[in-house]
Amino acid sequence: MSSVRKPFRYTYHAAVFILIGINLLAYIFSLFSPMTNIVFGMNFYGLLRRHWWWQAISYMFVHGSAQHLLFNMFGLGLFGTMVERAIGTKEFLLFYFLTGLLSGVASMVIYYLTGLYGVTLIGASGALYALLLLYATIFPRAQILVFYIVPLPAPMLVLVYTIIALISQVFGLKAGIAHTTHLFGFVFAYLYIKVRMGISPLKIWKEVYRR
């Protein structure tokens, strides 16, 4: 077995709730310290001038508003709990932090190449979009109620979110939202699942919905 695919011994420690707690504490702290997003969000000033390398991880724990925080934590609780139970805490944490780090860094590279030097990247959205794709791979028949009304299969929700992110990125819709990071979340999740787990999400979805 390749060392890349060597599985961890299964353990479950409910790390999702710890992550949610850290995010809540970080947001409360930011209300009293205006510099929080500058120091812990990911930006070129911190990375290139101050060498604050921790920003590649810490950006995932700071949010710009209560709505931003609640939306992300709802997604983390909804999808993360099921995924962590399915693959174990160690695998879950590796997946969460690796996809979050890579989607954030890749986004900063794109911002740099396009001259957007003033961007400060904050929020767990990149890792959450990655988590949604993994959830849809593990539970391809799961139905998710959109707006608590419309049931959509999890793989279909991945497709819908991908289309929305692509359109928003191309046409510059919903300024202030890191659509690039969302898309990279899906990309790195797909690569992780293929390389680390040896699974093809597309193949699974085809087999499930071909029947």
PDB file of C-alpha atoms in Angstrom:
ATOM      1  CA  MET A   1       0.000   0.000   0.000  1.00  0.00           C
ATOM      2  CA  SER A   2       1.330   3.445  -0.904  1.00  0.00           C
ATOM      3  CA  SER A   3       2.307   5.616   2.064  1.00  0.00           C
ATOM      4  CA  VAL A   4       0.060   8.335   0.626  1.00  0.00           C
ATOM      5  CA  ARG A   5      -2.956   6.038   1.041  1.00  0.00           C
ATOM      6  CA  LYS A   6      -1.957   4.480   4.351  1.00  0.00           C
ATOM      7  CA  PRO A   7      -5.033   4.950   6.561  1.00  0.00           C
ATOM      8  CA  PHE A   8      -5.009   6.264  10.098  1.00  0.00           C
ATOM      9  CA  ARG A   9      -6.260   4.058  12.899  1.00  0.00           C
ATOM     10  CA  TYR A  10      -9.907   4.994  13.300  1.00  0.00           C
ATOM     11  CA  THR A  11     -10.720   7.239  16.245  1.00  0.00           C
ATOM     12  CA  TYR A  12     -13.537   9.682  16.819  1.00  0.00           C
ATOM     13  CA  HIS A  13     -13.144  12.711  19.092  1.00  0.00           C
ATOM     14  CA  ALA A  14     -15.867  15.114  17.845  1.00  0.00           C
ATOM     15  CA  ALA A  15     -13.290  17.581  16.535  1.00  0.00           C
ATOM     16  CA  VAL A  16     -16.014  19.423  14.609  1.00  0.00           C
ATOM     17  CA  PHE A  17     -17.374  20.878  17.838  1.00  0.00           C
ATOM     18  CA  ILE A  18     -13.884  22.011  18.874  1.00  0.00           C
ATOM     19  CA  LEU A  19     -13.435  23.737  15.502  1.00  0.00           C
ATOM     20  CA  ILE A  20     -16.795  25.457  15.869  1.00  0.00           C
ATOM     21  CA  GLY A  21     -15.821  26.601  19.363  1.00  0.00           C
ATOM     22  CA  ILE A  22     -12.513  28.061  18.149  1.00  0.00           C
ATOM     23  CA  ASN A  23     -14.323  29.909  15.361  1.00  0.00           C
ATOM     24  CA  LEU A  24     -16.821  31.370  17.843  1.00  0.00           C
ATOM     25  CA  LEU A  25     -14.058  32.488  20.209  1.00  0.00           C
ATOM     26  CA  ALA A  26     -12.105  34.040  17.329  1.00  0.00           C
ATOM     27  CA  TYR A  27     -15.152  36.020  16.236  1.00  0.00           C
ATOM     28  CA  ILE A  28     -15.848  37.274  19.769  1.00  0.00           C
ATOM     29  CA  PHE A  29     -12.183  38.291  20.075  1.00  0.00           C
ATOM     30  CA  SER A  30     -12.386  40.163  16.750  1.00  0.00           C
ATOM     31  CA  LEU A  31     -15.232  42.302  18.089  1.00  0.00           C
ATOM     32  CA  PHE A  32     -12.820  43.779  20.631  1.00  0.00           C
ATOM     33  CA  SER A  33      -9.709  43.836  18.439  1.00  0.00           C
ATOM     34  CA  PRO A  34     -10.067  45.510  15.017  1.00  0.00           C
ATOM     35  CA  MET A  35      -6.644  44.181  13.930  1.00  0.00           C
ATOM     36  CA  THR A  36      -7.725  40.541  14.197  1.00  0.00           C
ATOM     37  CA  ASN A  37      -8.617  40.144  10.525  1.00  0.00           C
ATOM     38  CA  ILE A  38      -5.367  41.804   9.421  1.00  0.00           C
ATOM     39  CA  VAL A  39      -3.167  39.652  11.651  1.00  0.00           C
ATOM     40  CA  PHE A  40      -5.021  36.359  11.252  1.00  0.00           C
ATOM     41  CA  GLY A  41      -6.723  36.772   7.870  1.00  0.00           C
ATOM     42  CA  MET A  42      -4.534  35.930   4.870  1.00  0.00           C
ATOM     43  CA  ASN A  43      -3.157  38.981   3.057  1.00  0.00           C
ATOM     44  CA  PHE A  44      -0.047  39.982   1.122  1.00  0.00           C
ATOM     45  CA  TYR A  45       1.099  42.426   3.804  1.00  0.00           C
ATOM     46  CA  GLY A  46       1.222  39.659   6.376  1.00  0.00           C
ATOM     47  CA  LEU A  47       2.596  36.930   4.116  1.00  0.00           C
ATOM     48  CA  LEU A  48       5.193  38.818   2.091  1.00  0.00           C
ATOM     49  CA  ARG A  49       6.257  41.660   4.374  1.00  0.00           C
ATOM     50  CA  ARG A  50       5.747  40.352   7.892  1.00  0.00           C
ATOM     51  CA  HIS A  51       6.189  36.635   7.119  1.00  0.00           C
ATOM     52  CA  TRP A  52       3.120  35.712   9.134  1.00  0.00           C
ATOM     53  CA  TRP A  53       2.963  32.226   7.679  1.00  0.00           C
ATOM     54  CA  TRP A  54       0.324  31.129  10.181  1.00  0.00           C
ATOM     55  CA  GLN A  55      -2.202  33.100   8.128  1.00  0.00           C
ATOM     56  CA  ALA A  56      -2.426  30.176   5.692  1.00  0.00           C
ATOM     57  CA  ILE A  57      -4.285  28.312   8.469  1.00  0.00           C
ATOM     58  CA  SER A  58      -5.590  31.047  10.772  1.00  0.00           C
ATOM     59  CA  TYR A  59      -7.597  32.729   7.985  1.00  0.00           C
ATOM     60  CA  MET A  60     -10.027  29.804   8.267  1.00  0.00           C
ATOM     61  CA  PHE A  61     -10.978  30.836  11.814  1.00  0.00           C
ATOM     62  CA  VAL A  62     -11.808  34.523  11.324  1.00  0.00           C
ATOM     63  CA  HIS A  63     -15.063  35.826   9.838  1.00  0.00           C
ATOM     64  CA  GLY A  64     -16.276  39.219   8.730  1.00  0.00           C
ATOM     65  CA  SER A  65     -19.766  39.134  10.211  1.00  0.00           C
ATOM     66  CA  ALA A  66     -22.076  37.108  12.426  1.00  0.00           C
ATOM     67  CA  GLN A  67     -23.989  35.970   9.330  1.00  0.00           C
ATOM     68  CA  HIS A  68     -20.757  34.793   7.674  1.00  0.00           C
ATOM     69  CA  LEU A  69     -19.799  32.903  10.830  1.00  0.00           C
ATOM     70  CA  LEU A  70     -23.196  31.305  11.386  1.00  0.00           C
ATOM     71  CA  PHE A  71     -23.534  30.165   7.770  1.00  0.00           C
ATOM     72  CA  ASN A  72     -20.100  28.531   7.809  1.00  0.00           C
ATOM     73  CA  MET A  73     -20.545  26.938  11.226  1.00  0.00           C
ATOM     74  CA  PHE A  74     -23.928  25.566  10.210  1.00  0.00           C
ATOM     75  CA  GLY A  75     -22.291  23.895   7.209  1.00  0.00           C
ATOM     76  CA  LEU A  76     -19.404  22.623   9.313  1.00  0.00           C
ATOM     77  CA  GLY A  77     -21.785  21.120  11.850  1.00  0.00           C
ATOM     78  CA  LEU A  78     -24.114  19.647   9.229  1.00  0.00           C
ATOM     79  CA  PHE A  79     -21.556  18.039   6.928  1.00  0.00           C
ATOM     80  CA  GLY A  80     -18.516  17.825   9.176  1.00  0.00           C
ATOM     81  CA  THR A  81     -20.123  15.721  11.889  1.00  0.00           C
ATOM     82  CA  MET A  82     -21.216  13.032   9.433  1.00  0.00           C
ATOM     83  CA  VAL A  83     -17.904  13.013   7.578  1.00  0.00           C
ATOM     84  CA  GLU A  84     -15.821  12.862  10.764  1.00  0.00           C
ATOM     85  CA  ARG A  85     -17.844   9.901  12.026  1.00  0.00           C
ATOM     86  CA  ALA A  86     -17.403   8.157   8.674  1.00  0.00           C
ATOM     87  CA  ILE A  87     -13.639   8.593   8.192  1.00  0.00           C
ATOM     88  CA  GLY A  88     -12.378   9.252  11.731  1.00  0.00           C
ATOM     89  CA  THR A  89     -11.049  12.362  13.388  1.00  0.00           C
ATOM     90  CA  LYS A  90      -7.447  12.187  12.133  1.00  0.00           C
ATOM     91  CA  GLU A  91      -8.457  11.777   8.490  1.00  0.00           C
ATOM     92  CA  PHE A  92     -11.093  14.472   8.868  1.00  0.00           C
ATOM     93  CA  LEU A  93      -8.628  16.982  10.333  1.00  0.00           C
ATOM     94  CA  LEU A  94      -6.023  16.239   7.655  1.00  0.00           C
ATOM     95  CA  PHE A  95      -8.633  16.723   4.952  1.00  0.00           C
ATOM     96  CA  TYR A  96     -10.102  19.880   6.503  1.00  0.00           C
ATOM     97  CA  PHE A  97      -6.828  21.702   7.103  1.00  0.00           C
ATOM     98  CA  LEU A  98      -5.071  20.571   3.927  1.00  0.00           C
ATOM     99  CA  THR A  99      -7.903  21.549   1.585  1.00  0.00           C
ATOM    100  CA  GLY A 100      -8.426  24.786   3.502  1.00  0.00           C
ATOM    101  CA  LEU A 101      -4.742  25.681   3.323  1.00  0.00           C
ATOM    102  CA  LEU A 102      -4.361  24.791  -0.359  1.00  0.00           C
ATOM    103  CA  SER A 103      -7.547  26.552  -1.487  1.00  0.00           C
ATOM    104  CA  GLY A 104      -6.513  29.680   0.399  1.00  0.00           C
ATOM    105  CA  VAL A 105      -2.935  29.761  -0.882  1.00  0.00           C
ATOM    106  CA  ALA A 106      -4.053  29.010  -4.451  1.00  0.00           C
ATOM    107  CA  SER A 107      -6.541  31.883  -4.222  1.00  0.00           C
ATOM    108  CA  MET A 108      -3.807  34.260  -3.055  1.00  0.00           C
ATOM    109  CA  VAL A 109      -1.674  33.222  -6.037  1.00  0.00           C
ATOM    110  CA  ILE A 110      -4.556  34.082  -8.382  1.00  0.00           C
ATOM    111  CA  TYR A 111      -5.096  37.423  -6.604  1.00  0.00           C
ATOM    112  CA  TYR A 112      -1.380  38.189  -6.937  1.00  0.00           C
ATOM    113  CA  LEU A 113      -1.295  37.350 -10.637  1.00  0.00           C
ATOM    114  CA  THR A 114      -4.364  39.515 -11.293  1.00  0.00           C
ATOM    115  CA  GLY A 115      -3.070  42.471  -9.286  1.00  0.00           C
ATOM    116  CA  LEU A 116      -5.526  42.245  -6.390  1.00  0.00           C
ATOM    117  CA  TYR A 117      -2.921  43.010  -3.739  1.00  0.00           C
ATOM    118  CA  GLY A 118      -5.323  44.486  -1.197  1.00  0.00           C
ATOM    119  CA  VAL A 119      -7.349  41.310  -0.624  1.00  0.00           C
ATOM    120  CA  THR A 120      -7.621  39.861   2.878  1.00  0.00           C
ATOM    121  CA  LEU A 121      -8.965  36.334   2.758  1.00  0.00           C
ATOM    122  CA  ILE A 122     -11.062  35.235   5.731  1.00  0.00           C
ATOM    123  CA  GLY A 123     -13.467  32.409   6.544  1.00  0.00           C
ATOM    124  CA  ALA A 124     -13.670  28.629   6.382  1.00  0.00           C
ATOM    125  CA  SER A 125     -15.549  28.516   3.062  1.00  0.00           C
ATOM    126  CA  GLY A 126     -12.787  26.835   1.059  1.00  0.00           C
ATOM    127  CA  ALA A 127     -12.577  23.935   3.506  1.00  0.00           C
ATOM    128  CA  LEU A 128     -16.384  23.796   3.754  1.00  0.00           C
ATOM    129  CA  TYR A 129     -16.869  23.509   0.012  1.00  0.00           C
ATOM    130  CA  ALA A 130     -14.258  20.736   0.077  1.00  0.00           C
ATOM    131  CA  LEU A 131     -16.180  19.105   2.908  1.00  0.00           C
ATOM    132  CA  LEU A 132     -19.409  19.247   0.910  1.00  0.00           C
ATOM    133  CA  LEU A 133     -17.780  17.388  -1.972  1.00  0.00           C
ATOM    134  CA  LEU A 134     -16.431  14.700   0.373  1.00  0.00           C
ATOM    135  CA  TYR A 135     -19.843  14.427   2.050  1.00  0.00           C
ATOM    136  CA  ALA A 136     -21.490  13.959  -1.367  1.00  0.00           C
ATOM    137  CA  THR A 137     -18.944  11.247  -2.177  1.00  0.00           C
ATOM    138  CA  ILE A 138     -19.438   9.309   1.059  1.00  0.00           C
ATOM    139  CA  PHE A 139     -23.217   9.830   1.142  1.00  0.00           C
ATOM    140  CA  PRO A 140     -24.186  10.155  -2.542  1.00  0.00           C
ATOM    141  CA  ARG A 141     -27.860   9.381  -1.858  1.00  0.00           C
ATOM    142  CA  ALA A 142     -28.215  11.970   0.898  1.00  0.00           C
ATOM    143  CA  GLN A 143     -30.925  14.572   0.345  1.00  0.00           C
ATOM    144  CA  ILE A 144     -30.275  18.150   1.473  1.00  0.00           C
ATOM    145  CA  LEU A 145     -33.138  20.582   1.972  1.00  0.00           C
ATOM    146  CA  VAL A 146     -32.252  23.833   0.223  1.00  0.00           C
ATOM    147  CA  PHE A 147     -33.943  26.749   2.014  1.00  0.00           C
ATOM    148  CA  TYR A 148     -35.549  23.990   4.147  1.00  0.00           C
ATOM    149  CA  ILE A 149     -37.953  23.366   1.242  1.00  0.00           C
ATOM    150  CA  VAL A 150     -36.355  21.916  -1.900  1.00  0.00           C
ATOM    151  CA  PRO A 151     -34.686  18.481  -1.487  1.00  0.00           C
ATOM    152  CA  LEU A 152     -31.548  18.066  -3.590  1.00  0.00           C
ATOM    153  CA  PRO A 153     -29.223  15.049  -3.754  1.00  0.00           C
ATOM    154  CA  ALA A 154     -25.833  15.973  -2.300  1.00  0.00           C
ATOM    155  CA  PRO A 155     -23.969  15.533  -5.642  1.00  0.00           C
ATOM    156  CA  MET A 156     -26.504  17.839  -7.324  1.00  0.00           C
ATOM    157  CA  LEU A 157     -25.856  20.477  -4.658  1.00  0.00           C
ATOM    158  CA  VAL A 158     -22.137  20.272  -5.452  1.00  0.00           C
ATOM    159  CA  LEU A 159     -22.962  20.884  -9.119  1.00  0.00           C
ATOM    160  CA  VAL A 160     -25.272  23.818  -8.302  1.00  0.00           C
ATOM    161  CA  TYR A 161     -22.688  25.455  -6.038  1.00  0.00           C
ATOM    162  CA  THR A 162     -19.978  24.966  -8.672  1.00  0.00           C
ATOM    163  CA  ILE A 163     -22.104  26.653 -11.342  1.00  0.00           C
ATOM    164  CA  ILE A 164     -22.970  29.529  -9.004  1.00  0.00           C
ATOM    165  CA  ALA A 165     -19.322  30.047  -8.058  1.00  0.00           C
ATOM    166  CA  LEU A 166     -18.190  29.949 -11.703  1.00  0.00           C
ATOM    167  CA  ILE A 167     -20.846  32.407 -12.878  1.00  0.00           C
ATOM    168  CA  SER A 168     -20.219  34.714  -9.932  1.00  0.00           C
ATOM    169  CA  GLN A 169     -16.466  34.633 -10.557  1.00  0.00           C
ATOM    170  CA  VAL A 170     -16.724  35.267 -14.290  1.00  0.00           C
ATOM    171  CA  PHE A 171     -19.290  38.059 -14.041  1.00  0.00           C
ATOM    172  CA  GLY A 172     -18.035  39.575 -10.808  1.00  0.00           C
ATOM    173  CA  LEU A 173     -21.261  38.957  -8.886  1.00  0.00           C
ATOM    174  CA  LYS A 174     -21.530  39.211  -5.094  1.00  0.00           C
ATOM    175  CA  ALA A 175     -18.388  41.241  -4.500  1.00  0.00           C
ATOM    176  CA  GLY A 176     -16.593  40.446  -1.260  1.00  0.00           C
ATOM    177  CA  ILE A 177     -17.206  36.695  -1.545  1.00  0.00           C
ATOM    178  CA  ALA A 178     -14.183  34.522  -2.346  1.00  0.00           C
ATOM    179  CA  HIS A 179     -15.646  32.534  -5.241  1.00  0.00           C
ATOM    180  CA  THR A 180     -12.119  31.532  -6.296  1.00  0.00           C
ATOM    181  CA  THR A 181     -11.549  29.922  -2.906  1.00  0.00           C
ATOM    182  CA  HIS A 182     -14.848  28.040  -3.171  1.00  0.00           C
ATOM    183  CA  LEU A 183     -13.864  26.598  -6.532  1.00  0.00           C
ATOM    184  CA  PHE A 184     -10.404  25.656  -5.301  1.00  0.00           C
ATOM    185  CA  GLY A 185     -12.078  23.948  -2.337  1.00  0.00           C
ATOM    186  CA  PHE A 186     -13.860  21.636  -4.753  1.00  0.00           C
ATOM    187  CA  VAL A 187     -10.694  21.114  -6.836  1.00  0.00           C
ATOM    188  CA  PHE A 188      -8.451  20.148  -3.927  1.00  0.00           C
ATOM    189  CA  ALA A 189     -11.145  18.004  -2.338  1.00  0.00           C
ATOM    190  CA  TYR A 190     -11.491  16.068  -5.589  1.00  0.00           C
ATOM    191  CA  LEU A 191      -7.715  15.600  -5.795  1.00  0.00           C
ATOM    192  CA  TYR A 192      -7.517  14.531  -2.150  1.00  0.00           C
ATOM    193  CA  ILE A 193     -10.263  11.955  -2.588  1.00  0.00           C
ATOM    194  CA  LYS A 194      -8.635  10.594  -5.754  1.00  0.00           C
ATOM    195  CA  VAL A 195      -5.042  10.547  -4.487  1.00  0.00           C
ATOM    196  CA  ARG A 196      -5.379   9.874  -0.760  1.00  0.00           C
ATOM    197  CA  MET A 197      -8.515   7.704  -0.758  1.00  0.00           C
ATOM    198  CA  GLY A 198      -8.251   6.167  -4.213  1.00  0.00           C
ATOM    199  CA  ILE A 199     -11.884   6.985  -4.963  1.00  0.00           C
ATOM    200  CA  SER A 200     -13.435   8.735  -7.959  1.00  0.00           C
ATOM    201  CA  PRO A 201     -16.403  10.908  -6.893  1.00  0.00           C
ATOM    202  CA  LEU A 202     -17.674  11.086 -10.475  1.00  0.00           C
ATOM    203  CA  LYS A 203     -17.584   7.305 -10.812  1.00  0.00           C
ATOM    204  CA  ILE A 204     -19.510   6.863  -7.568  1.00  0.00           C
ATOM    205  CA  TRP A 205     -22.170   9.387  -8.591  1.00  0.00           C
ATOM    206  CA  LYS A 206     -22.566   7.780 -12.016  1.00  0.00           C
ATOM    207  CA  GLU A 207     -23.014   4.323 -10.529  1.00  0.00           C
ATOM    208  CA  VAL A 208     -25.493   5.494  -7.899  1.00  0.00           C
ATOM    209  CA  TYR A 209     -27.721   7.495 -10.235  1.00  0.00           C
ATOM    210  CA  ARG A 210     -27.458   5.194 -13.233  1.00  0.00           C
ATOM    211  CA  ARG A 211     -29.572   2.587 -11.444  1.00  0.00           C
TER     212      ARG A 211
END
